[in-house]
CSV table of N, CA, C and O in Angstrom, one decimal:
chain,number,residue,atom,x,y,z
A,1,UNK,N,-197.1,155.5,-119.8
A,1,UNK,CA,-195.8,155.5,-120.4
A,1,UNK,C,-195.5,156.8,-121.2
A,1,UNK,O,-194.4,157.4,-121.2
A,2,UNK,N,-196.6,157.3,-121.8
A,2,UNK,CA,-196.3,158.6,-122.7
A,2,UNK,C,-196.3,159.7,-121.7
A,2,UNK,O,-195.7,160.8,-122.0
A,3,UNK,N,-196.9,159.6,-120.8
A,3,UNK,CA,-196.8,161.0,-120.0
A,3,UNK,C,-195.4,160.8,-119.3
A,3,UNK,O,-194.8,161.8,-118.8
A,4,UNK,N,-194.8,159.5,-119.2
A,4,UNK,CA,-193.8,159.7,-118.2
A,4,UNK,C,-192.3,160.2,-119.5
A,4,UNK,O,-191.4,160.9,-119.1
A,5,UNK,N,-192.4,159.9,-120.3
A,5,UNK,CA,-191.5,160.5,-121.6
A,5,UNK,C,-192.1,161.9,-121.8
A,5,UNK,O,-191.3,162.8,-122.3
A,6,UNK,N,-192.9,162.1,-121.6
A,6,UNK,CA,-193.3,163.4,-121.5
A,6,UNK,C,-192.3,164.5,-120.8
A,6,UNK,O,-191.5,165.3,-121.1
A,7,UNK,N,-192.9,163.8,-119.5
A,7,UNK,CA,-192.4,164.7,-118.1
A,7,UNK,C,-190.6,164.3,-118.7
A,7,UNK,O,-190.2,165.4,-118.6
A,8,UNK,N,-189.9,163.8,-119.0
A,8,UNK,CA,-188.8,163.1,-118.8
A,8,UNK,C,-188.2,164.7,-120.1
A,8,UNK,O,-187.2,165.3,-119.8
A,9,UNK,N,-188.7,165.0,-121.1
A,9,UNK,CA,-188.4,165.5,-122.2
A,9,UNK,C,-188.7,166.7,-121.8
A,9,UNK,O,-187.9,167.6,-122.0
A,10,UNK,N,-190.0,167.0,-121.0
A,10,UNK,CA,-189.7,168.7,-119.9
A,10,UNK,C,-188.6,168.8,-119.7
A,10,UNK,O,-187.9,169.5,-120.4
A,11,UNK,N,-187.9,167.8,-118.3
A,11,UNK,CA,-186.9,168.2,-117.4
A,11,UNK,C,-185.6,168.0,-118.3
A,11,UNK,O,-184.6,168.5,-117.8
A,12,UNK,N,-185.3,167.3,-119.6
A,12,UNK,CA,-184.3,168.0,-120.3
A,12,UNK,C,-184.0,169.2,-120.7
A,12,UNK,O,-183.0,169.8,-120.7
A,13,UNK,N,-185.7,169.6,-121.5
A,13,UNK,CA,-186.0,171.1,-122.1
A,13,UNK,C,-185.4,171.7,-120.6
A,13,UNK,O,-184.6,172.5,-120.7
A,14,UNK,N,-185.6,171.5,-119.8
A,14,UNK,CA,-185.5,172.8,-118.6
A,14,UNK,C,-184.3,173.0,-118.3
A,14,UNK,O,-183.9,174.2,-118.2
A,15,UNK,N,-183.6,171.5,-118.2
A,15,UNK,CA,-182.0,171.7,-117.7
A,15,UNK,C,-180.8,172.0,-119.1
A,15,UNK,O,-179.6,171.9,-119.3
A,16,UNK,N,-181.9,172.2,-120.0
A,16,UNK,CA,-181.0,173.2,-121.4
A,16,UNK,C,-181.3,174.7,-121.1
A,16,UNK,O,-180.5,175.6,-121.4
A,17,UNK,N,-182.9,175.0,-120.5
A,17,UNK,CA,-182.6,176.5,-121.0
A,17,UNK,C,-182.4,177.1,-119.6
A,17,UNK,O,-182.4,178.3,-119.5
A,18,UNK,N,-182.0,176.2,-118.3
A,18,UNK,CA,-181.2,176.7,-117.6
A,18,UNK,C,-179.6,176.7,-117.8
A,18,UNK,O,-178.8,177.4,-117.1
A,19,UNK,N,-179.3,175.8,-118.7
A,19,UNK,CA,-177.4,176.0,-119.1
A,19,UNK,C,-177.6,177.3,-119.7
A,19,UNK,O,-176.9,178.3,-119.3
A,20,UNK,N,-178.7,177.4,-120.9
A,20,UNK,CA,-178.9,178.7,-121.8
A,20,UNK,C,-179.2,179.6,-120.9
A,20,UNK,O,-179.6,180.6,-121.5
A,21,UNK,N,-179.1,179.9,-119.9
A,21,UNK,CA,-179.1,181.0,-119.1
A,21,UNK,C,-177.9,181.5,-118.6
A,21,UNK,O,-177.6,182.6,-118.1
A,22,UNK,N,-177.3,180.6,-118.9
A,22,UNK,CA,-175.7,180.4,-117.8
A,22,UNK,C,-174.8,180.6,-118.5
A,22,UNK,O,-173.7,181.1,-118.2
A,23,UNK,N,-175.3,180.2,-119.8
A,23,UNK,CA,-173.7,180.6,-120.6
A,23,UNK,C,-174.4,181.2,-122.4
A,23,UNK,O,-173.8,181.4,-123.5
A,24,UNK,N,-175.5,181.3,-122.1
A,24,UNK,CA,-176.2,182.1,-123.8
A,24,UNK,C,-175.0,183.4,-124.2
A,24,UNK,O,-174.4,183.6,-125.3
A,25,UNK,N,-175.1,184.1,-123.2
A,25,UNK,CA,-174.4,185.6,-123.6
A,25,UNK,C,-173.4,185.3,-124.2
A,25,UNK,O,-173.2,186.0,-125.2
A,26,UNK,N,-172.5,184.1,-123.8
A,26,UNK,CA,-170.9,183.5,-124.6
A,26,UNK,C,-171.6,183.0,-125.6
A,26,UNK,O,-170.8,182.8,-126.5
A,27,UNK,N,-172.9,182.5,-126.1
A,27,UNK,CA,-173.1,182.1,-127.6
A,27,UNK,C,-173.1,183.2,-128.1
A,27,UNK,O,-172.4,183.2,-129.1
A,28,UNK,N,-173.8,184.8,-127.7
A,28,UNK,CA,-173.8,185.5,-128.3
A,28,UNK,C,-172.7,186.2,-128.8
A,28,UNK,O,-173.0,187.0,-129.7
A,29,UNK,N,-171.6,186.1,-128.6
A,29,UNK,CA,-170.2,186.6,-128.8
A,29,UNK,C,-170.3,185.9,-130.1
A,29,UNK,O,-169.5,186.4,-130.9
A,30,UNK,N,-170.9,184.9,-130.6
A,30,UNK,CA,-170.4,183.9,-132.1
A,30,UNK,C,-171.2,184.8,-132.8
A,30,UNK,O,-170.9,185.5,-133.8
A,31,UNK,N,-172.6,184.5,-132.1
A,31,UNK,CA,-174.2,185.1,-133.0
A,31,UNK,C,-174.8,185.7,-132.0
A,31,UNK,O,-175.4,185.3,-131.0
A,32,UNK,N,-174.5,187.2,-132.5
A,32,UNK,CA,-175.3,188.5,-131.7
A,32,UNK,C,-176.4,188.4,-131.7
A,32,UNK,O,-177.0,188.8,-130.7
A,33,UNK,N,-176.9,187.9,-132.5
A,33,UNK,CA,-178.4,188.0,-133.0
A,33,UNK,C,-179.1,187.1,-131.3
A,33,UNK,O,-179.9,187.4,-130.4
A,34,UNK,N,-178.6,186.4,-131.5
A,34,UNK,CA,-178.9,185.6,-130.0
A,34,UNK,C,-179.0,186.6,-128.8
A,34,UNK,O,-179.2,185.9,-127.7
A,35,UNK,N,-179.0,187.4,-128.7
A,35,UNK,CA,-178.4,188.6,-127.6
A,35,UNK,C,-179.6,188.5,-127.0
A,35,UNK,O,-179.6,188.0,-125.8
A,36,UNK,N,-181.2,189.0,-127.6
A,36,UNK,CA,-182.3,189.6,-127.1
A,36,UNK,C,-183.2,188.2,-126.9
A,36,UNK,O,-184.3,188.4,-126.3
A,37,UNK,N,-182.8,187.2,-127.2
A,37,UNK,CA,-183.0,185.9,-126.9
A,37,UNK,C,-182.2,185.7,-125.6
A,37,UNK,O,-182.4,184.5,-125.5
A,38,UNK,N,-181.6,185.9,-124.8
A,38,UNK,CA,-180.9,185.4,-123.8
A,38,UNK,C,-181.3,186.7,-122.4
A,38,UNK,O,-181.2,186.7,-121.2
A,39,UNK,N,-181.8,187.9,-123.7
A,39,UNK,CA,-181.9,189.0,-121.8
A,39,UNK,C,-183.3,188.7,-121.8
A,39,UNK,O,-184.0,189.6,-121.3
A,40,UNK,N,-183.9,187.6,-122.3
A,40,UNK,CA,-185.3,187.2,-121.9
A,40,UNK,C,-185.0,186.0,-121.1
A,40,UNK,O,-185.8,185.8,-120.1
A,41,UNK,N,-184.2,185.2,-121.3
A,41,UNK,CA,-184.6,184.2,-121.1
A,41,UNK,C,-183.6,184.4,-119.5
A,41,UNK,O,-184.0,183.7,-118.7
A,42,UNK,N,-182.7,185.2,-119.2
A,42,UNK,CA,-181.7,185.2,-118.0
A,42,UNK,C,-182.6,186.2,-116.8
A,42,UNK,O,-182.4,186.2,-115.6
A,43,UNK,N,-183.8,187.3,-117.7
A,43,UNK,CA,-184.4,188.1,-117.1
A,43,UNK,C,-185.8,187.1,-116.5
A,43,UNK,O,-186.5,187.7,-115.7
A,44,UNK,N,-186.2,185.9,-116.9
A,44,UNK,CA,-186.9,185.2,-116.9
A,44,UNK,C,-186.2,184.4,-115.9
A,44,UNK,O,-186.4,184.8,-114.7
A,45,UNK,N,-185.4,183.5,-115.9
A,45,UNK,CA,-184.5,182.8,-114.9
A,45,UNK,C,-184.0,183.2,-113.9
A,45,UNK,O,-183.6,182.5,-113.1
A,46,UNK,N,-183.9,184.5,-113.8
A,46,UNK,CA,-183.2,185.5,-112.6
A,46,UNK,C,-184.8,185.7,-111.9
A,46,UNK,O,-184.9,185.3,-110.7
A,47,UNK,N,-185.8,186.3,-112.6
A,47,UNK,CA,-186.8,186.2,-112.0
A,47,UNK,C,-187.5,185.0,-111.2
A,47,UNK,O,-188.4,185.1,-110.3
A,48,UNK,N,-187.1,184.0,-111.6
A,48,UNK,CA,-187.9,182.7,-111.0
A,48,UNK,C,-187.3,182.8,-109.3
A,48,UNK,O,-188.0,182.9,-108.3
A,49,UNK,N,-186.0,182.6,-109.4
A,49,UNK,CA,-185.6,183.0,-108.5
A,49,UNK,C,-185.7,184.4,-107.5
A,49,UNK,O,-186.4,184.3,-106.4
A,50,UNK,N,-185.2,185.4,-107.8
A,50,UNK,CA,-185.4,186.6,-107.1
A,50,UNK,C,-186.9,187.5,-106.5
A,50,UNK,O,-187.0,188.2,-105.6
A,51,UNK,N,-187.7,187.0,-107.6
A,51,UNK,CA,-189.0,187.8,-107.7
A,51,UNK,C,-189.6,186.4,-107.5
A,51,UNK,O,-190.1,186.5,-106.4
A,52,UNK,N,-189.9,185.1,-108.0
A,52,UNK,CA,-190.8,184.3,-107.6
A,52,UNK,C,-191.7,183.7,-108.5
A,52,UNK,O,-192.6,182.9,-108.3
A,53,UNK,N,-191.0,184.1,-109.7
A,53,UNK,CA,-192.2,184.3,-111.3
A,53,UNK,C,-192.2,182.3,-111.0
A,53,UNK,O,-191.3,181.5,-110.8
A,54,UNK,N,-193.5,182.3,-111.3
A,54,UNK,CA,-193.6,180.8,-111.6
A,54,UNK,C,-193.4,180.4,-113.2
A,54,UNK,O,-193.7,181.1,-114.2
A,55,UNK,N,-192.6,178.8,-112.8
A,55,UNK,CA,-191.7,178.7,-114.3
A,55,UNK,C,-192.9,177.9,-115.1
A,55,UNK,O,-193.3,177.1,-114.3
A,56,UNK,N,-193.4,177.8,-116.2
A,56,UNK,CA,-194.1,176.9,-117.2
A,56,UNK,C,-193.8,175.8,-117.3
A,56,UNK,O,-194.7,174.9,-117.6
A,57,UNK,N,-192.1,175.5,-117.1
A,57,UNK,CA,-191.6,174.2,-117.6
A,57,UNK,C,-191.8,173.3,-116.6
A,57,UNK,O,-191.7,172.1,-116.7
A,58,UNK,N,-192.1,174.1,-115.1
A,58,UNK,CA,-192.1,173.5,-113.6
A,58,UNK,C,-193.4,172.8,-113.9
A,58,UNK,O,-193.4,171.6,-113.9
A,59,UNK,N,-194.5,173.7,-114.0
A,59,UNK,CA,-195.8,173.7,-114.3
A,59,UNK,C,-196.1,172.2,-115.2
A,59,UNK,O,-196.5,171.2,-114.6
A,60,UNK,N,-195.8,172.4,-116.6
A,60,UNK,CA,-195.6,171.4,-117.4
A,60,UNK,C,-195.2,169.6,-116.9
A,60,UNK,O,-195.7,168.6,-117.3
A,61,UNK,N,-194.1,169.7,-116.2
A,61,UNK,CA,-193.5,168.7,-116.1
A,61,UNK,C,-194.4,168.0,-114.7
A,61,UNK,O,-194.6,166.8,-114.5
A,62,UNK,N,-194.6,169.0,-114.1
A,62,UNK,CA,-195.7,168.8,-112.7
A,62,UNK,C,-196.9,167.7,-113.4
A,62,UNK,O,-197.2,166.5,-113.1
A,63,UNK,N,-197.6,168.9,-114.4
A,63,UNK,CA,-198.9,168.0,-115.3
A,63,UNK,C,-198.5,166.5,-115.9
A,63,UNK,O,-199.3,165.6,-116.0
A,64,UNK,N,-197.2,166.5,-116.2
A,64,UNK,CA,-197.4,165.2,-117.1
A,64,UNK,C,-196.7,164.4,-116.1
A,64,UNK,O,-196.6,163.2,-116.4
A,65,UNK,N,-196.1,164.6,-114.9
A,65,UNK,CA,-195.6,163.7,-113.8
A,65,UNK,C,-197.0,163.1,-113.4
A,65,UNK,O,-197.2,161.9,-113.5
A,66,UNK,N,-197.7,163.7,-113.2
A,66,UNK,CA,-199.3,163.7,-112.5
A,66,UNK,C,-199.9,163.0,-113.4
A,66,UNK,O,-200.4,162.0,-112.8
A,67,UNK,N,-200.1,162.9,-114.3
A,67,UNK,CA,-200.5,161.7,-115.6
A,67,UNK,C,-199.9,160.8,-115.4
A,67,UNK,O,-200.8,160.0,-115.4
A,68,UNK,N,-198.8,160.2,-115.2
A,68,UNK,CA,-197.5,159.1,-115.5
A,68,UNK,C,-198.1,158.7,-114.0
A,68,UNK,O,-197.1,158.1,-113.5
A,69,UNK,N,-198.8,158.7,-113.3
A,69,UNK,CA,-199.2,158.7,-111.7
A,69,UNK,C,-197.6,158.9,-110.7
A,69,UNK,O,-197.3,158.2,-109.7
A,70,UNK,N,-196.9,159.7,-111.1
A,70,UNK,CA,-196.1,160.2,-110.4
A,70,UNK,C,-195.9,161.2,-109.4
A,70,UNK,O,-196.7,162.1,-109.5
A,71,UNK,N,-195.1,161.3,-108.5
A,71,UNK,CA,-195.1,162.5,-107.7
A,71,UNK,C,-194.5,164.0,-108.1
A,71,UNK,O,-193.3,164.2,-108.5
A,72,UNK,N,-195.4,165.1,-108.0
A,72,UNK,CA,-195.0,166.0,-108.8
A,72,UNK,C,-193.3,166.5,-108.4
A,72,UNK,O,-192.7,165.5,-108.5
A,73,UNK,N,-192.7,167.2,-108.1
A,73,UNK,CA,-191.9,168.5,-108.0
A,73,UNK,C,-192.4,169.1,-106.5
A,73,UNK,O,-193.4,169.5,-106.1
A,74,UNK,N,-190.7,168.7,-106.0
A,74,UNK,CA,-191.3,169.5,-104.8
A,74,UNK,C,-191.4,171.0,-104.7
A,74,UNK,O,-190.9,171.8,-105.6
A,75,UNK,N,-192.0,171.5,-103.5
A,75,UNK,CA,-193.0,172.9,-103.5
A,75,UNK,C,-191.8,173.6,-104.1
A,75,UNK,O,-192.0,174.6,-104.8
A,76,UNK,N,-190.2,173.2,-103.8
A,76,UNK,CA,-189.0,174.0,-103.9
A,76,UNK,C,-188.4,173.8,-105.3
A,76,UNK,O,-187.2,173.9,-105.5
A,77,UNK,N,-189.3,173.6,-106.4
A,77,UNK,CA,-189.1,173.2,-107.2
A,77,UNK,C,-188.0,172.5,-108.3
A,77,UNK,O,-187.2,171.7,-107.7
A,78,UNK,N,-187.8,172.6,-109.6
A,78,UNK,CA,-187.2,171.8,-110.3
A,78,UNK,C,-185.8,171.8,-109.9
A,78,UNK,O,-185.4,170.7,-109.6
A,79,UNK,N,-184.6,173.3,-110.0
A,79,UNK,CA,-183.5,173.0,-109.2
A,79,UNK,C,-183.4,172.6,-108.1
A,79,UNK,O,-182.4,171.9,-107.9
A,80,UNK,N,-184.1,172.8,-107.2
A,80,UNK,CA,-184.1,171.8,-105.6
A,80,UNK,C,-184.1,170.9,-106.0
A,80,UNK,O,-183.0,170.3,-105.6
A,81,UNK,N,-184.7,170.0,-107.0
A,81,UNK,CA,-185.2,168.8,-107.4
A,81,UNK,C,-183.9,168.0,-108.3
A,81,UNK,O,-183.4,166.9,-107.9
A,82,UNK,N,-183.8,168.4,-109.0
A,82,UNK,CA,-182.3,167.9,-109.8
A,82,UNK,C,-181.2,168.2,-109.5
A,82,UNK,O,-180.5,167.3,-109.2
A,83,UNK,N,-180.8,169.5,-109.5
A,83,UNK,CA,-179.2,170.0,-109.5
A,83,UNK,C,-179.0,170.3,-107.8
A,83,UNK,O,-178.1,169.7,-107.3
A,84,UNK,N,-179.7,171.0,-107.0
A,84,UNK,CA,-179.2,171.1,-105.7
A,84,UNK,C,-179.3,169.6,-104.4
A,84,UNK,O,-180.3,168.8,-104.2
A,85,UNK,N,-178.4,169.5,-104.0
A,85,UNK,CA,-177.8,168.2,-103.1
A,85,UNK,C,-177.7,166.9,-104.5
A,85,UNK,O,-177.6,165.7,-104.2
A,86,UNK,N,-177.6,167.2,-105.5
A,86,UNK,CA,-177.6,166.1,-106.6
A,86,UNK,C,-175.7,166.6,-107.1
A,86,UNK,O,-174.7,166.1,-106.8
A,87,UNK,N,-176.0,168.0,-108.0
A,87,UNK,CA,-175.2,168.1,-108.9
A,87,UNK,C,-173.8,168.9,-107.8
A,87,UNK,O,-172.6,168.6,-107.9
A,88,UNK,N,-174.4,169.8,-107.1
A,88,UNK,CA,-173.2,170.2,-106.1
A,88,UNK,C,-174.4,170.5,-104.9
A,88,UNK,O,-175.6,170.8,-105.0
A,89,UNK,N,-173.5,170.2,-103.7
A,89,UNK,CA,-174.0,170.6,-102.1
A,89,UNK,C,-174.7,171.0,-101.9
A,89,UNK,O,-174.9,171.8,-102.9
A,90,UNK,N,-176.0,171.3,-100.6
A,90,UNK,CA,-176.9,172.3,-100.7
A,90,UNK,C,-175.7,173.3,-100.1
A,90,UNK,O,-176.0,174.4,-100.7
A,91,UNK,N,-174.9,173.5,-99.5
A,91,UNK,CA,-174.5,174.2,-98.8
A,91,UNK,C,-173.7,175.1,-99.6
A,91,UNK,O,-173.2,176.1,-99.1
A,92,UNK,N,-173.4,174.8,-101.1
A,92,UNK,CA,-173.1,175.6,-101.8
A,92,UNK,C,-174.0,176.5,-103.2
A,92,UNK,O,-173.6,176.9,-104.3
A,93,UNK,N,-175.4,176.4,-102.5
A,93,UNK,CA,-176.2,177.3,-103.5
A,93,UNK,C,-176.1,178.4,-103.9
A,93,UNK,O,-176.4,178.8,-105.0
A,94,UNK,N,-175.4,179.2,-102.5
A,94,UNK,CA,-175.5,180.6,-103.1
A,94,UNK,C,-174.1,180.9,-103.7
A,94,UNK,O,-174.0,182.0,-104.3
A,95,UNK,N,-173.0,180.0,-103.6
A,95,UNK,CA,-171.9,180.0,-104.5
A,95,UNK,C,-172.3,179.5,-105.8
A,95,UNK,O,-171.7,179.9,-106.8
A,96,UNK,N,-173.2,178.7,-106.0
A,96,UNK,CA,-173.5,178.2,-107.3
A,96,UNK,C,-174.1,179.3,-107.9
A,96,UNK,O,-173.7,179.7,-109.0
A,97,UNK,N,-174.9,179.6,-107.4
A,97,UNK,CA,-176.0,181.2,-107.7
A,97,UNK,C,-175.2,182.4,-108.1
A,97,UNK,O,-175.4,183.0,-109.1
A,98,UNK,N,-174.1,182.6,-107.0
A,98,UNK,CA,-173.5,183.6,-107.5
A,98,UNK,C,-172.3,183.5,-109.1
A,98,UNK,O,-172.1,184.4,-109.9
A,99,UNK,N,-171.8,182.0,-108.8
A,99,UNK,CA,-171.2,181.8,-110.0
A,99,UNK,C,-172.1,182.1,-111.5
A,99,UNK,O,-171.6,182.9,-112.4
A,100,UNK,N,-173.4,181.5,-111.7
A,100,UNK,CA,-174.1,181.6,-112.6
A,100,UNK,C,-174.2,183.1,-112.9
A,100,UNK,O,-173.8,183.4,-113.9
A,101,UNK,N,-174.9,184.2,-111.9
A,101,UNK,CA,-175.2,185.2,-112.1
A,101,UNK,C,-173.5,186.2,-112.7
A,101,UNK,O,-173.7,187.2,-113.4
A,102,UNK,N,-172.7,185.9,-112.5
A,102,UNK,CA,-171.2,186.4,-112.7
A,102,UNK,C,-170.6,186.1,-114.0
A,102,UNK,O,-169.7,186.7,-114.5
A,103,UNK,N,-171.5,184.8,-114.7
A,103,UNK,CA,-171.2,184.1,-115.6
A,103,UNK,C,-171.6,184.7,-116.6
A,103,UNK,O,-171.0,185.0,-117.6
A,104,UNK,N,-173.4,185.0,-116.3
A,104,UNK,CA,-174.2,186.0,-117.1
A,104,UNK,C,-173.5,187.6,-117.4
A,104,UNK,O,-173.2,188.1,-118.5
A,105,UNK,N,-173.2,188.2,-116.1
A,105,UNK,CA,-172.5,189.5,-116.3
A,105,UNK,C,-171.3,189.4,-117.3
A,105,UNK,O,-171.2,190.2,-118.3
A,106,UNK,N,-170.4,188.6,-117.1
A,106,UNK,CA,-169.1,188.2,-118.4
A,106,UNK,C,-169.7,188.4,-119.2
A,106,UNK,O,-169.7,189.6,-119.6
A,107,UNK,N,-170.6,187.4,-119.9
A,107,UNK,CA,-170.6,187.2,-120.3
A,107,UNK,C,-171.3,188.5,-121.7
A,107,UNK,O,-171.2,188.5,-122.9
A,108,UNK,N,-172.0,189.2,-120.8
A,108,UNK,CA,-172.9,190.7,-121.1
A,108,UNK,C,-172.0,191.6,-121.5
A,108,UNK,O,-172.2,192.5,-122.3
A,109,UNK,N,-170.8,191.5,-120.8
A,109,UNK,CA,-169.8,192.2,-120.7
A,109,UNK,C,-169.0,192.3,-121.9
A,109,UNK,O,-168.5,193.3,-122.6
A,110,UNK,N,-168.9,191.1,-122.1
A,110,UNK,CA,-167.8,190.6,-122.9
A,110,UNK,C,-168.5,190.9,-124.5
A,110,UNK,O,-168.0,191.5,-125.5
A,111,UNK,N,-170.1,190.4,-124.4
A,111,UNK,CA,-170.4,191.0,-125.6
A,111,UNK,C,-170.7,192.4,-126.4
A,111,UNK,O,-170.7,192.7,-127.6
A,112,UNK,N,-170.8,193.5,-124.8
A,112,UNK,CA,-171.0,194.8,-125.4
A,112,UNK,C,-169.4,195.5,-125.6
A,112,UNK,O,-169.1,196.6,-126.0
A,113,UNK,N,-168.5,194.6,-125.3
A,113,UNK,CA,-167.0,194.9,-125.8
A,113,UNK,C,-167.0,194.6,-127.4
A,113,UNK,O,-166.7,195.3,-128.3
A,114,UNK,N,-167.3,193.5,-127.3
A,114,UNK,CA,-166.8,192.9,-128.8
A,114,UNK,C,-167.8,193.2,-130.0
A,114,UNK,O,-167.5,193.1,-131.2
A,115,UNK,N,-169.4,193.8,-129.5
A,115,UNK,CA,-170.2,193.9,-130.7
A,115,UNK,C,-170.7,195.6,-130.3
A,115,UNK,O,-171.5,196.1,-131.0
A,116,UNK,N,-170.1,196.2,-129.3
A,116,UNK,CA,-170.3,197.6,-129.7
A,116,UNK,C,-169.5,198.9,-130.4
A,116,UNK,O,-168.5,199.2,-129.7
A,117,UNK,N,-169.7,199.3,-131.1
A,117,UNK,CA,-168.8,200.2,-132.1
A,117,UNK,C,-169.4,201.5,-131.3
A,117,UNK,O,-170.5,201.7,-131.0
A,118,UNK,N,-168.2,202.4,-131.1
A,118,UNK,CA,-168.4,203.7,-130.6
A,118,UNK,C,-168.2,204.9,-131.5
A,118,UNK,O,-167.1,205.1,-132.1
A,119,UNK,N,-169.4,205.9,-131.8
A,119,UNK,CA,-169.2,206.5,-132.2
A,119,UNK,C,-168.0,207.5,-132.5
A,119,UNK,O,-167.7,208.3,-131.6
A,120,UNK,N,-167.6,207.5,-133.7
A,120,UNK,CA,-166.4,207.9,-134.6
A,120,UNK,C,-166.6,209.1,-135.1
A,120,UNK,O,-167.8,209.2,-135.2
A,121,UNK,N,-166.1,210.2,-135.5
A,121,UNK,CA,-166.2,211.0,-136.0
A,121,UNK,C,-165.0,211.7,-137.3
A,121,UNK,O,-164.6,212.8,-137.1
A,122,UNK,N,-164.7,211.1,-138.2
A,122,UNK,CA,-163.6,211.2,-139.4
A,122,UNK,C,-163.7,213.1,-139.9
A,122,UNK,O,-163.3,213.6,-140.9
A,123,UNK,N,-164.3,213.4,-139.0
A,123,UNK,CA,-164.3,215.1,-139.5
A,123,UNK,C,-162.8,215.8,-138.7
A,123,UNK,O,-162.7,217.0,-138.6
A,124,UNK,N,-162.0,214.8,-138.2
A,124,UNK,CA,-160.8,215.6,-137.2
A,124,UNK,C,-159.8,216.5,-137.9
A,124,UNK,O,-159.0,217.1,-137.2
């Protein structure tokens, strides 16, 4: 039972800091400070995908499924597993994909508008 609250408290942790990937940059617009926390964690999430980087939290939840005598995550991991054919279509992945990544750029966007000051020169 503890390993399966375990695994259960991964795949929340996971399906937060995949929201935090998706929409961090719009927290940063409140709290800048958050900025260098989110191009880790979007350059980390963009990577699992694009490049292949294996995720910790996959890893993790794998181990304590496997304790709980459960079946791990398939090979296609955690989003195959939860959010794709669950949350929207498989046939709309790479619309989902592209929404997220578009969401991040706004959102990047939106913050180097609002928190970059360009240099001024009051000697005119």
């Amino acid at each position: 039972m503890p390993f399966r609250v375990l695994a259960d408290l991964i795949a929340v942790t996971h399906v937060a800091f995949v929201a935090y990937v998706v929409v961090g940059g719009f927290l940063a617009w409140r709290w800048p400070r958050t900025i260098g926390a989110h191009l880790l964690a979007a350059s980390w999430g963009f990577g699992t995908i694009l490049i292949g980087f294996d995720c910790p939290l996959t890893y993790a939840e794998n181990w304590a499924r496997a304790r709980a005598g459960m079946s791990g995550l398939p090979e296609a991991g955690f989003i195959d597993h939860y959010l794709t054919g669950v949350i929207y279509p498989d046939s709309a992945l790479g619309l989902v994909r592209a929404a997220a990544a578009t969401a991040v750029l706004v959102s990047w966007v939106g913050y180097v508008r609002l928190h970059h000051r360009p240099f001024t020169s009051d000697t005119a």
